[in-house]
Coordinates of C-alpha atoms in Angstrom, one line a residue:
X657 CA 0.0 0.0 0.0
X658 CA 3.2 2.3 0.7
X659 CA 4.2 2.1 -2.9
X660 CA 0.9 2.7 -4.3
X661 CA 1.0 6.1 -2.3
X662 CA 4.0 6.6 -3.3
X663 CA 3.6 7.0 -6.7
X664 CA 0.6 8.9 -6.4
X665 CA 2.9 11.2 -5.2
X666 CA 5.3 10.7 -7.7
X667 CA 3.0 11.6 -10.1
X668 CA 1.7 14.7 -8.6
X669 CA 5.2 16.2 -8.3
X670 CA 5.8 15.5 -11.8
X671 CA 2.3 17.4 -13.1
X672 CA 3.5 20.2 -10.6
X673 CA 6.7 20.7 -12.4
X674 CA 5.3 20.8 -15.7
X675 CA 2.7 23.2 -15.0
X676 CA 5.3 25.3 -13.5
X677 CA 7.5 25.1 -16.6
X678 CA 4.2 26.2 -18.2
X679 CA 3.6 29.1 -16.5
X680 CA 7.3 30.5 -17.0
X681 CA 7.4 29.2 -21.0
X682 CA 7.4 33.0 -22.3
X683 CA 10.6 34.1 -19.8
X684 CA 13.8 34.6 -20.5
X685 CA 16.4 33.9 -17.4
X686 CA 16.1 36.6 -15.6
X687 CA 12.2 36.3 -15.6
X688 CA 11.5 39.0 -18.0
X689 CA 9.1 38.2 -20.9
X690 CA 10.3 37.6 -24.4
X691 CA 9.6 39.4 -27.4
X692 CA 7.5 37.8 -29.9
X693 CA 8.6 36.9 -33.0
X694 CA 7.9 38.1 -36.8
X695 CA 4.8 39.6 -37.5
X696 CA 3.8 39.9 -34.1
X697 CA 6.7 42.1 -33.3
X698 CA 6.5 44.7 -35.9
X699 CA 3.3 45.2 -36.4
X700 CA 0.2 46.3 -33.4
X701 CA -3.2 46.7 -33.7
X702 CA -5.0 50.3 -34.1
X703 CA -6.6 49.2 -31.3
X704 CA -3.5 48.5 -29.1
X705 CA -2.2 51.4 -30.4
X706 CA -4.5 53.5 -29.1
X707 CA -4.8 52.2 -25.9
X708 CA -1.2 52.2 -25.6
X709 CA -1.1 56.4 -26.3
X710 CA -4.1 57.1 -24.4
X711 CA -5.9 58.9 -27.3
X712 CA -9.1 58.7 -28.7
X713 CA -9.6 57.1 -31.9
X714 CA -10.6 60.5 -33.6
X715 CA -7.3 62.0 -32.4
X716 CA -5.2 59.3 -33.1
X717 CA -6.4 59.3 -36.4
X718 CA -5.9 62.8 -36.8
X719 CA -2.4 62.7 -35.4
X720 CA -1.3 60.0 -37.7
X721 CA -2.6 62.1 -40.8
X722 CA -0.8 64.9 -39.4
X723 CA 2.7 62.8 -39.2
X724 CA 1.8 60.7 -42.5
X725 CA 1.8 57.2 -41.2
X726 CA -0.5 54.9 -42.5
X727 CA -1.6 51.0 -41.6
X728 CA 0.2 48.6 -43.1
X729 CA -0.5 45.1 -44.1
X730 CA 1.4 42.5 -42.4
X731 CA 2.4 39.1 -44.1
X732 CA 0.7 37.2 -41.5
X733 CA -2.3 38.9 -40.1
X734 CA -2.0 37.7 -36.7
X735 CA -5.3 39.2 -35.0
X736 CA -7.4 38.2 -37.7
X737 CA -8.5 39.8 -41.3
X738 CA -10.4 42.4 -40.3
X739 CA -8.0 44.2 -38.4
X740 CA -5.8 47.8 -39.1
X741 CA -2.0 46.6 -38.4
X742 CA 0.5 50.0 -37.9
X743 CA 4.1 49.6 -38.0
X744 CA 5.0 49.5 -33.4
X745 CA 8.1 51.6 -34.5
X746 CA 5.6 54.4 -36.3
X747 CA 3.5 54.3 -32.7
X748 CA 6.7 54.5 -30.1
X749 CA 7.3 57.5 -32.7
X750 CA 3.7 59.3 -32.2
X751 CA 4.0 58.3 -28.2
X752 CA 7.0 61.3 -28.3
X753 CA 5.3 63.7 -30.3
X754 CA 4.6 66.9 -29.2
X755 CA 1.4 67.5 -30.8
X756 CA 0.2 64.6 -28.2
X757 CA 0.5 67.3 -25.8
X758 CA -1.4 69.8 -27.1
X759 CA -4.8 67.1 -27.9
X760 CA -4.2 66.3 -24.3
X761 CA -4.4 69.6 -23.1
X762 CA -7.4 71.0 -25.3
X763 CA -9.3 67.7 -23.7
X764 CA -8.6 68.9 -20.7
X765 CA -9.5 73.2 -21.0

């Protein structure tokens, strides 16, 4: 009956460690999470980008007239078809712009 037990045990350390190995499959060593790669990388959603300047849709689309930068169409649409993809270079770009200031401070006069 001890053995039995025992490897009941066994078994449960082993599903343990794998979930564990799960949970920390997208670190690197020093527990910071990985990149993705390709497609995924370059290229966010309008959505995400949005979100990630704090703007509203109407001014981000104003701002990226302003600056000329336009969606682009990624190999591999990752998000699904219907989806506007910009370049995540073009958006770190806007998140520095001045004129982000100045929307943000006629919303808030």
């Amino acid at each position: 009956m001890a053995k039995a037990g025992e490897a009941a045990k066994a078994r449960a350390d082993r599903k343990a460690h794998i979930k564990q190995k799960k949970k920390f499959k997208n670190r690197n060593a020093i527990g910071k999470a990985r990149k993705n790669v390709g497609s995924a990388a370059k290229y966010i959603t309008r959505t995400q980008a949005v979100k990630k300047l704090q703007v509203t849709l109407k001014d981000f689309r104003r701002l990226c007239i302003l600056k000329g930068i336009y969606p682009r169409e990624p190999k591999k649409k990752f998000k699904g078809g219907n989806t506007t993809y910009y370049f995540a270079k073009d958006v770190a770009f806007l998140a520095h712009e001045p004129l982000l200031d100045k929307f943000r401070e006629q919303k808030a006069f």
